[in-house]
């Protein structure tokens, strides 16, 4: 049993003894067998030959059904297809099952049962009537989960039954598939948090190819190059066609920092502060990739999901859809870390030229707020922080310490916002833009790439 075009697994009854066949007797089959034995005993005691014949018929019928069913030599192939294979939490996915009778004999009554984790819903069961030789049957069911994760589906179990319902035998396929439940992604408005509307940097970030006739960096002519770019002086010098290299704009960068420290978040479940932070991180990553940024996902442990580039940024050297899928798969299984601080993330950012920095943070003490202030200095663009306070999320009361941390971050140059429960990221995204513009009008600085 597989997904897509991979070879199918096959379930085939193998040889066995009478014990295995008798173990498959249903309640009806066992009742018939018990009644037949009881009738035979009574017939022997009472000397009733007619009752003996009835008893033998009742006892032999389930045994014959079990033997015939067990020795049936048809073969069945099964396949599974997920639509889609990656689904946001709270949304439904459909699982399509297909059964093919690849033997020359028709099957009896079949019952399909797929094994799914309890968080995806009840275990699906289907009853299929007789499948002709070479025939197929297709069924489907829906699964849904409010919790992120990777969930195995399968293996598929096949129950064979005789026409009288006396015996059932179970056969299992060996393969299974995996459903990935990713965080919910919220569409964000195209605001300009750092003063640039698109993901391509300004003239300071471009790699200039031309500085003058003597400083030009040429390359050999390639099929399809515009002849207007041919540099005739260098062509005469080298004896082959040489063309000028065009300007190569570098994409603006964005680093999204997710605080996963277990001590920074209280509560659990789909409505917890940590799940909001994970969903906000996913929304930001997708939004920035769609706007042409080179994006990096960073956690407090210092780990990231790199793209093809050696610097860890994805999107500039690979398709944005592939980069987004890789990051969503990472966020689908991300969990709390055992770390106590953000120093490892700061070490990653020491290289500078990080572009826009967006952070989703839990509870902060004074030491971690100081580390974040240093991070702001390492960011070449703007810095936006969303602070999720446990006191507010769990106990519904504002914390004076949280207000103090917000003040420290703002004084360090962050655009810092508190996240109350039930607030959408899109509203906070606009508020961050308004705060940034208000700070800029008073003379504070915020440069770099755009959003």
C-alpha positions as semicolon CSV with decimal commas, in nm:
position;residue;x (nm);y (nm);z (nm)
1;X;0,000;0,000;0,000
2;X;0,160;0,321;-0,114
3;X;0,101;0,677;-0,218
4;X;0,122;0,800;-0,577
5;X;0,293;0,588;-0,838
6;X;0,508;0,371;-0,614
7;X;0,472;-0,008;-0,640
8;X;0,174;-0,143;-0,449
9;X;0,205;-0,379;-0,157
10;X;0,004;-0,698;-0,175
11;X;-0,187;-0,900;0,085
12;X;-0,193;-1,273;0,018
13;X;-0,323;-1,555;0,236
14;X;-0,046;-1,791;0,327
15;X;-0,066;-2,151;0,430
16;X;-0,156;-2,239;0,786
17;X;-0,322;-2,491;1,007
18;X;-0,668;-2,547;1,146
19;X;-0,588;-2,340;1,456
20;X;-0,552;-2,020;1,256
21;X;-0,874;-2,087;1,069
22;X;-1,069;-2,155;1,390
23;X;-0,933;-1,836;1,547
24;X;-1,116;-1,642;1,275
25;X;-1,460;-1,778;1,362
26;X;-1,715;-1,506;1,432
27;X;-1,971;-1,514;1,710
28;X;-2,219;-1,668;1,468
29;X;-1,969;-1,933;1,364
30;X;-1,883;-2,022;1,723
31;X;-2,251;-2,039;1,811
32;X;-2,318;-2,274;1,521
33;X;-2,024;-2,493;1,622
34;X;-2,131;-2,505;1,988
35;X;-2,492;-2,579;1,895
36;X;-2,387;-2,857;1,660
37;X;-2,166;-3,022;1,923
38;X;-2,443;-2,994;2,184
39;X;-2,699;-3,142;1,944
40;X;-2,466;-3,430;1,856
41;X;-2,412;-3,510;2,225
42;X;-2,785;-3,500;2,295
43;X;-2,854;-3,718;1,991
44;X;-2,603;-3,977;2,115
45;X;-2,755;-3,980;2,464
46;X;-3,114;-3,993;2,344
47;X;-3,050;-4,216;2,047
48;X;-3,200;-3,970;1,798
49;X;-3,037;-4,013;1,457
50;X;-3,224;-3,717;1,302
51;X;-3,096;-3,485;1,574
52;X;-2,746;-3,620;1,512
53;X;-2,765;-3,523;1,145
54;X;-2,878;-3,170;1,240
55;X;-2,596;-3,143;1,492
56;X;-2,336;-3,254;1,239
57;X;-2,466;-3,001;0,986
58;X;-2,447;-2,717;1,239
59;X;-2,094;-2,813;1,346
60;X;-1,954;-2,878;0,999
61;X;-2,085;-2,557;0,835
62;X;-1,855;-2,308;1,021
63;X;-1,559;-2,545;0,986
64;X;-1,611;-2,571;0,609
65;X;-1,650;-2,192;0,579
66;X;-1,329;-2,131;0,775
67;X;-1,134;-2,384;0,568
68;X;-1,257;-2,253;0,233
69;X;-1,194;-1,890;0,333
70;X;-0,846;-1,964;0,464
71;X;-0,739;-2,158;0,157
72;X;-0,873;-1,903;-0,093
73;X;-0,580;-1,792;-0,306
74;X;-0,685;-1,454;-0,445
75;X;-0,455;-1,154;-0,418
76;X;-0,548;-0,795;-0,339
77;X;-0,340;-0,479;-0,393
78;X;-0,406;-0,156;-0,207
79;X;-0,290;0,204;-0,243
80;X;-0,345;0,527;-0,051
81;X;-0,337;0,887;-0,173
82;X;-0,346;1,197;0,049
83;X;-0,507;1,517;-0,076
84;X;-0,321;1,723;0,030
85;X;-0,023;1,565;0,204
86;X;0,048;1,887;0,396
87;X;-0,251;2,057;0,560
88;X;-0,283;2,352;0,804
89;X;-0,405;2,272;1,154
90;X;-0,782;2,292;1,180
91;X;-0,829;2,205;0,813
92;X;-0,938;1,877;0,661
93;X;-0,749;1,641;0,436
94;X;-0,901;1,359;0,235
95;X;-0,752;1,011;0,220
96;X;-0,833;0,806;-0,090
97;X;-0,807;0,426;-0,070
98;X;-0,802;0,200;-0,371
99;X;-0,831;-0,178;-0,372
100;X;-0,747;-0,387;-0,678
101;X;-0,824;-0,757;-0,715
102;X;-0,521;-0,877;-0,910
103;X;-0,613;-1,246;-0,900
104;X;-0,831;-1,449;-1,136
105;X;-1,091;-1,523;-0,870
106;X;-1,361;-1,288;-0,740
107;X;-1,340;-1,194;-0,374
108;X;-1,597;-1,239;-0,107
109;X;-1,715;-0,969;0,129
110;X;-1,425;-0,739;0,225
111;X;-1,399;-0,496;0,515
112;X;-1,130;-0,227;0,504
113;X;-0,998;-0,061;0,817
114;X;-0,728;0,205;0,816
115;X;-0,527;0,280;1,127
116;X;-0,511;0,651;1,212
117;X;-0,401;0,835;1,529
118;X;-0,687;0,930;1,757
119;X;-0,620;1,304;1,710
120;X;-0,718;1,272;1,343
121;X;-1,060;1,125;1,415
122;X;-1,227;0,784;1,444
123;X;-1,085;0,479;1,274
124;X;-1,244;0,451;0,927
125;X;-1,410;0,126;0,824
126;X;-1,558;0,031;0,487
127;X;-1,749;-0,275;0,368
128;X;-1,691;-0,377;0,005
129;X;-1,912;-0,618;-0,178
130;X;-1,780;-0,888;-0,405
131;X;-1,494;-0,759;-0,621
132;X;-1,474;-0,924;-0,961
133;X;-1,147;-1,057;-1,101
134;X;-0,936;-0,763;-1,214
135;X;-1,183;-0,519;-1,059
136;X;-1,120;-0,226;-0,828
137;X;-1,298;-0,032;-0,558
138;X;-1,224;0,322;-0,438
139;X;-1,332;0,480;-0,109
140;X;-1,224;0,788;0,082
141;X;-1,246;0,945;0,427
142;X;-1,154;1,275;0,589
143;X;-0,910;1,351;0,869
144;X;-0,865;1,669;1,069
145;X;-0,637;1,781;1,352
146;X;-0,610;2,099;1,556
147;X;-0,259;2,000;1,665
148;X;0,056;2,034;1,457
149;X;0,262;1,725;1,387
150;X;0,345;1,438;1,155
151;X;0,091;1,158;1,179
152;X;0,130;0,808;1,031
153;X;-0,165;0,665;0,839
154;X;-0,179;0,288;0,814
155;X;-0,111;0,015;0,768
156;X;-0,437;-0,074;0,603
157;X;-0,611;-0,383;0,738
158;X;-0,826;-0,609;0,523
159;X;-1,087;-0,841;0,669
160;X;-1,214;-1,132;0,459
161;X;-1,553;-1,285;0,535
162;X;-1,747;-1,582;0,397
163;X;-2,100;-1,535;0,259
164;X;-2,258;-1,686;0,573
165;X;-2,066;-1,466;0,814
166;X;-1,916;-1,766;0,993
167;X;-1,551;-1,665;0,970
168;X;-1,340;-1,352;0,933
169;X;-0,967;-1,338;0,861
170;X;-0,754;-1,023;0,892
171;X;-0,461;-0,940;0,669
172;X;-0,248;-0,625;0,699
173;X;-0,047;-0,433;0,443
174;X;0,303;-0,336;0,545
175;X;0,328;0,023;0,420
176;X;0,197;0,350;0,560
177;X;0,192;0,720;0,468
178;X;0,248;1,036;0,670
179;X;0,019;1,336;0,699
180;X;0,193;1,660;0,795
181;X;-0,020;1,910;0,987
182;X;0,148;2,251;0,963
183;X;0,070;2,568;1,162
184;X;-0,211;2,794;1,051
185;X;-0,094;3,069;0,819
186;X;-0,258;3,410;0,832
187;X;-0,246;3,646;0,535
188;X;-0,057;3,964;0,628
189;X;-0,102;4,310;0,477
190;X;0,182;4,442;0,256
191;X;0,299;4,717;0,492
192;X;0,646;4,874;0,472
193;X;0,795;4,804;0,813
194;X;1,142;4,908;0,707
195;X;1,073;5,152;0,430
196;X;1,103;4,926;0,125
197;X;0,805;4,782;-0,061
198;X;0,971;4,484;-0,226
199;X;1,224;4,222;-0,139
200;X;1,499;4,359;-0,361
201;X;1,746;4,590;-0,198
202;X;1,834;4,940;-0,306
203;X;2,146;5,053;-0,489
204;X;2,367;4,996;-0,185
205;X;2,285;4,625;-0,191
206;X;2,335;4,568;-0,561
207;X;2,637;4,399;-0,709
208;X;2,739;4,648;-0,972
209;X;2,873;4,496;-1,289
210;X;2,978;4,817;-1,459
211;X;3,193;5,090;-1,312
212;X;3,338;5,220;-1,638
213;X;3,503;5,112;-1,959
214;X;3,821;5,001;-1,780
215;X;3,652;4,846;-1,475
216;X;3,394;4,638;-1,660
217;X;3,366;4,270;-1,558
218;X;3,292;4,079;-1,881
219;X;3,204;3,721;-1,956
220;X;3,188;3,511;-2,268
221;X;2,894;3,536;-2,501
222;X;2,616;3,284;-2,442
223;X;2,341;3,183;-2,678
224;X;2,047;3,417;-2,631
225;X;2,245;3,717;-2,498
226;X;2,137;4,054;-2,628
227;X;2,386;4,172;-2,892
228;X;2,355;4,524;-2,754
229;X;2,550;4,403;-2,449
230;X;2,852;4,294;-2,656
231;X;3,167;4,478;-2,545
232;X;3,347;4,525;-2,879
233;X;3,676;4,655;-2,737
234;X;3,720;4,348;-2,516
235;X;3,598;4,125;-2,797
236;X;3,880;4,254;-3,015
237;X;4,129;4,208;-2,732
238;X;4,035;3,846;-2,648
239;X;3,941;3,734;-2,997
240;X;3,593;3,611;-2,896
241;X;3,259;3,770;-2,824
242;X;3,247;3,922;-2,473
243;X;2,939;4,074;-2,312
244;X;2,889;4,308;-2,019
245;X;2,745;4,157;-1,706
246;X;2,420;4,314;-1,595
247;X;2,352;4,439;-1,247
248;X;2,262;4,153;-1,016
249;X;2,025;4,281;-0,748
250;X;2,057;4,108;-0,414
251;X;1,741;4,018;-0,232
252;X;1,670;4,183;0,098
253;X;1,701;3,950;0,393
254;X;1,468;3,869;0,676
255;X;1,542;3,659;0,985
256;X;1,244;3,528;1,183
257;X;1,337;3,435;1,540
258;X;1,110;3,194;1,729
259;X;1,154;3,164;2,103
260;X;1,095;2,796;2,193
261;X;1,219;2,800;2,553
262;X;0,994;2,588;2,771
263;X;1,033;2,827;3,064
264;X;0,910;3,118;2,850
265;X;0,562;2,979;2,782
266;X;0,283;2,850;3,005
267;X;-0,015;2,651;2,891
268;X;-0,065;2,401;2,612
269;X;-0,309;2,321;2,336
270;X;-0,405;2,487;2,009
271;X;-0,502;2,814;2,180
272;X;-0,183;2,851;2,386
273;X;0,068;3,133;2,354
274;X;0,333;2,902;2,209
275;X;0,101;2,783;1,931
276;X;0,021;3,146;1,851
277;X;0,392;3,218;1,826
278;X;0,448;2,920;1,595
279;X;0,155;3,024;1,376
280;X;0,282;3,382;1,368
281;X;0,626;3,261;1,266
282;X;0,480;3,055;0,983
283;X;0,269;3,348;0,863
284;X;0,569;3,582;0,864
285;X;0,791;3,337;0,676
286;X;0,534;3,281;0,401
287;X;0,460;3,653;0,375
288;X;0,824;3,752;0,338
289;X;0,896;3,477;0,086
290;X;0,601;3,588;-0,123
291;X;0,740;3,941;-0,123
292;X;1,075;3,826;-0,261
293;X;1,288;3,820;0,053
294;X;1,561;3,574;0,136
295;X;1,432;3,430;0,459
296;X;1,586;3,240;0,749
297;X;1,408;3,067;1,036
298;X;1,606;3,087;1,362
299;X;1,529;2,954;1,710
300;X;1,670;3,028;2,052
301;X;1,886;2,716;2,025
302;X;2,076;2,872;1,735
303;X;1,942;2,622;1,483
304;X;1,789;2,726;1,155
305;X;1,644;2,577;0,840
306;X;1,896;2,664;0,568
307;X;1,826;2,694;0,201
308;X;2,077;2,604;-0,064
309;X;2,295;2,898;0,029
310;X;2,576;2,855;0,277
311;X;2,454;3,154;0,480
312;X;2,133;2,977;0,575
313;X;1,891;3,206;0,393
314;X;1,628;3,040;0,177
315;X;1,448;3,186;-0,118
316;X;1,730;3,347;-0,311
317;X;1,872;3,025;-0,453
318;X;1,566;2,803;-0,462
319;X;1,199;2,828;-0,537
320;X;1,000;3,005;-0,267
321;X;0,743;2,724;-0,259
322;X;1,013;2,467;-0,179
323;X;1,163;2,692;0,088
324;X;0,823;2,751;0,245
325;X;0,749;2,378;0,245
326;X;1,077;2,299;0,417
327;X;1,016;2,558;0,686
328;X;0,654;2,452;0,737
329;X;0,765;2,091;0,785
330;X;1,008;2,212;1,051
331;X;0,744;2,419;1,229
332;X;0,501;2,126;1,216
333;X;0,711;1,930;1,465
334;X;0,889;2,206;1,655
335;X;0,854;2,186;2,034
336;X;0,978;2,351;2,350
337;X;1,353;2,355;2,403
338;X;1,542;2,307;2,728
339;X;1,730;2,633;2,682
340;X;1,720;2,919;2,929
341;X;1,846;3,206;2,714
342;X;1,878;3,361;2,370
343;X;2,258;3,381;2,358
344;X;2,291;3,107;2,094
345;X;2,062;3,295;1,859
346;X;2,266;3,610;1,923
347;X;2,584;3,425;1,827
348;X;2,428;3,335;1,491
349;X;2,340;3,699;1,429
350;X;2,690;3,827;1,502
351;X;2,775;3,828;1,133
352;X;2,560;4,135;1,077
353;X;2,375;4,229;0,756
354;X;2,075;4,027;0,869
355;X;1,819;4,264;0,719
356;X;1,476;4,275;0,880
357;X;1,453;4,088;1,212
358;X;1,113;3,965;1,334
359;X;1,098;3,793;1,674
360;X;0,821;3,601;1,850
361;X;0,911;3,592;2,218
362;X;0,781;3,445;2,542
363;X;0,853;3,565;2,894
364;X;1,174;3,767;2,922
365;X;1,393;3,852;3,217
366;X;1,628;4,146;3,228
367;X;1,922;3,943;3,101
368;X;1,738;3,821;2,792
369;X;1,606;4,169;2,721
370;X;1,968;4,288;2,722
371;X;2,062;4,014;2,474
372;X;1,777;4,123;2,248
373;X;1,900;4,481;2,266
374;X;2,236;4,360;2,133
375;X;2,057;4,167;1,859
376;X;1,899;4,490;1,739
377;X;2,244;4,634;1,685
378;X;2,333;4,333;1,466
379;X;2,029;4,377;1,243
380;X;2,098;4,570;0,926
381;X;1,729;4,656;0,885
382;X;1,433;4,701;1,112
383;X;1,352;4,488;1,415
384;X;0,999;4,390;1,521
385;X;0,923;4,193;1,838
386;X;0,593;4,032;1,941
387;X;0,595;3,959;2,314
388;X;0,359;3,694;2,454
389;X;0,333;3,731;2,832
390;X;0,226;3,421;3,025
391;X;0,049;3,627;3,291
392;X;-0,179;3,771;3,026
393;X;-0,236;3,448;2,834
394;X;-0,290;3,211;3,126
395;X;-0,422;3,431;3,406
396;X;-0,565;3,720;3,208
397;X;-0,378;3,987;3,404
398;X;-0,116;4,226;3,269
399;X;0,232;4,197;3,414
400;X;0,433;4,506;3,512
401;X;0,753;4,318;3,432
402;X;0,630;4,261;3,078
403;X;0,570;4,635;3,035
404;X;0,923;4,702;3,155
405;X;1,064;4,456;2,902
406;X;0,868;4,623;2,622
407;X;1,012;4,958;2,726
408;X;1,367;4,819;2,722
409;X;1,321;4,674;2,375
410;X;1,176;4,997;2,238
411;X;1,462;5,198;2,383
412;X;1,703;4,959;2,208
413;X;1,539;5,030;1,872
414;X;1,288;4,746;1,851
415;X;0,932;4,796;1,736
416;X;0,791;4,593;2,024
417;X;0,426;4,497;2,075
418;X;0,248;4,298;2,344
419;X;0,026;4,018;2,211
420;X;-0,303;3,977;2,403
421;X;-0,500;3,652;2,366
422;X;-0,729;3,630;2,065
423;X;-0,552;3,899;1,862
424;X;-0,482;3,834;1,496
425;X;-0,130;3,882;1,363
426;X;-0,256;4,096;1,074
427;X;-0,380;4,364;1,316
428;X;-0,051;4,360;1,505
429;X;0,137;4,374;1,175
430;X;-0,041;4,700;1,089
431;X;0,016;4,834;1,439
432;X;0,386;4,759;1,409
433;X;0,394;4,960;1,087
434;X;0,217;5,251;1,256
435;X;0,456;5,242;1,551
436;X;0,755;5,228;1,321
437;X;0,636;5,532;1,127
438;X;0,565;5,718;1,449
439;X;0,915;5,644;1,583
440;X;1,073;5,746;1,254
441;X;0,900;6,085;1,266
442;X;1,065;6,164;1,601
443;X;1,410;6,101;1,464
444;X;1,477;5,738;1,550
445;X;1,642;5,526;1,284
446;X;1,510;5,218;1,108
447;X;1,676;5,125;0,781
448;X;1,728;4,826;0,562
449;X;1,513;4,610;0,339
450;X;1,138;4,621;0,304
451;X;0,829;4,432;0,387
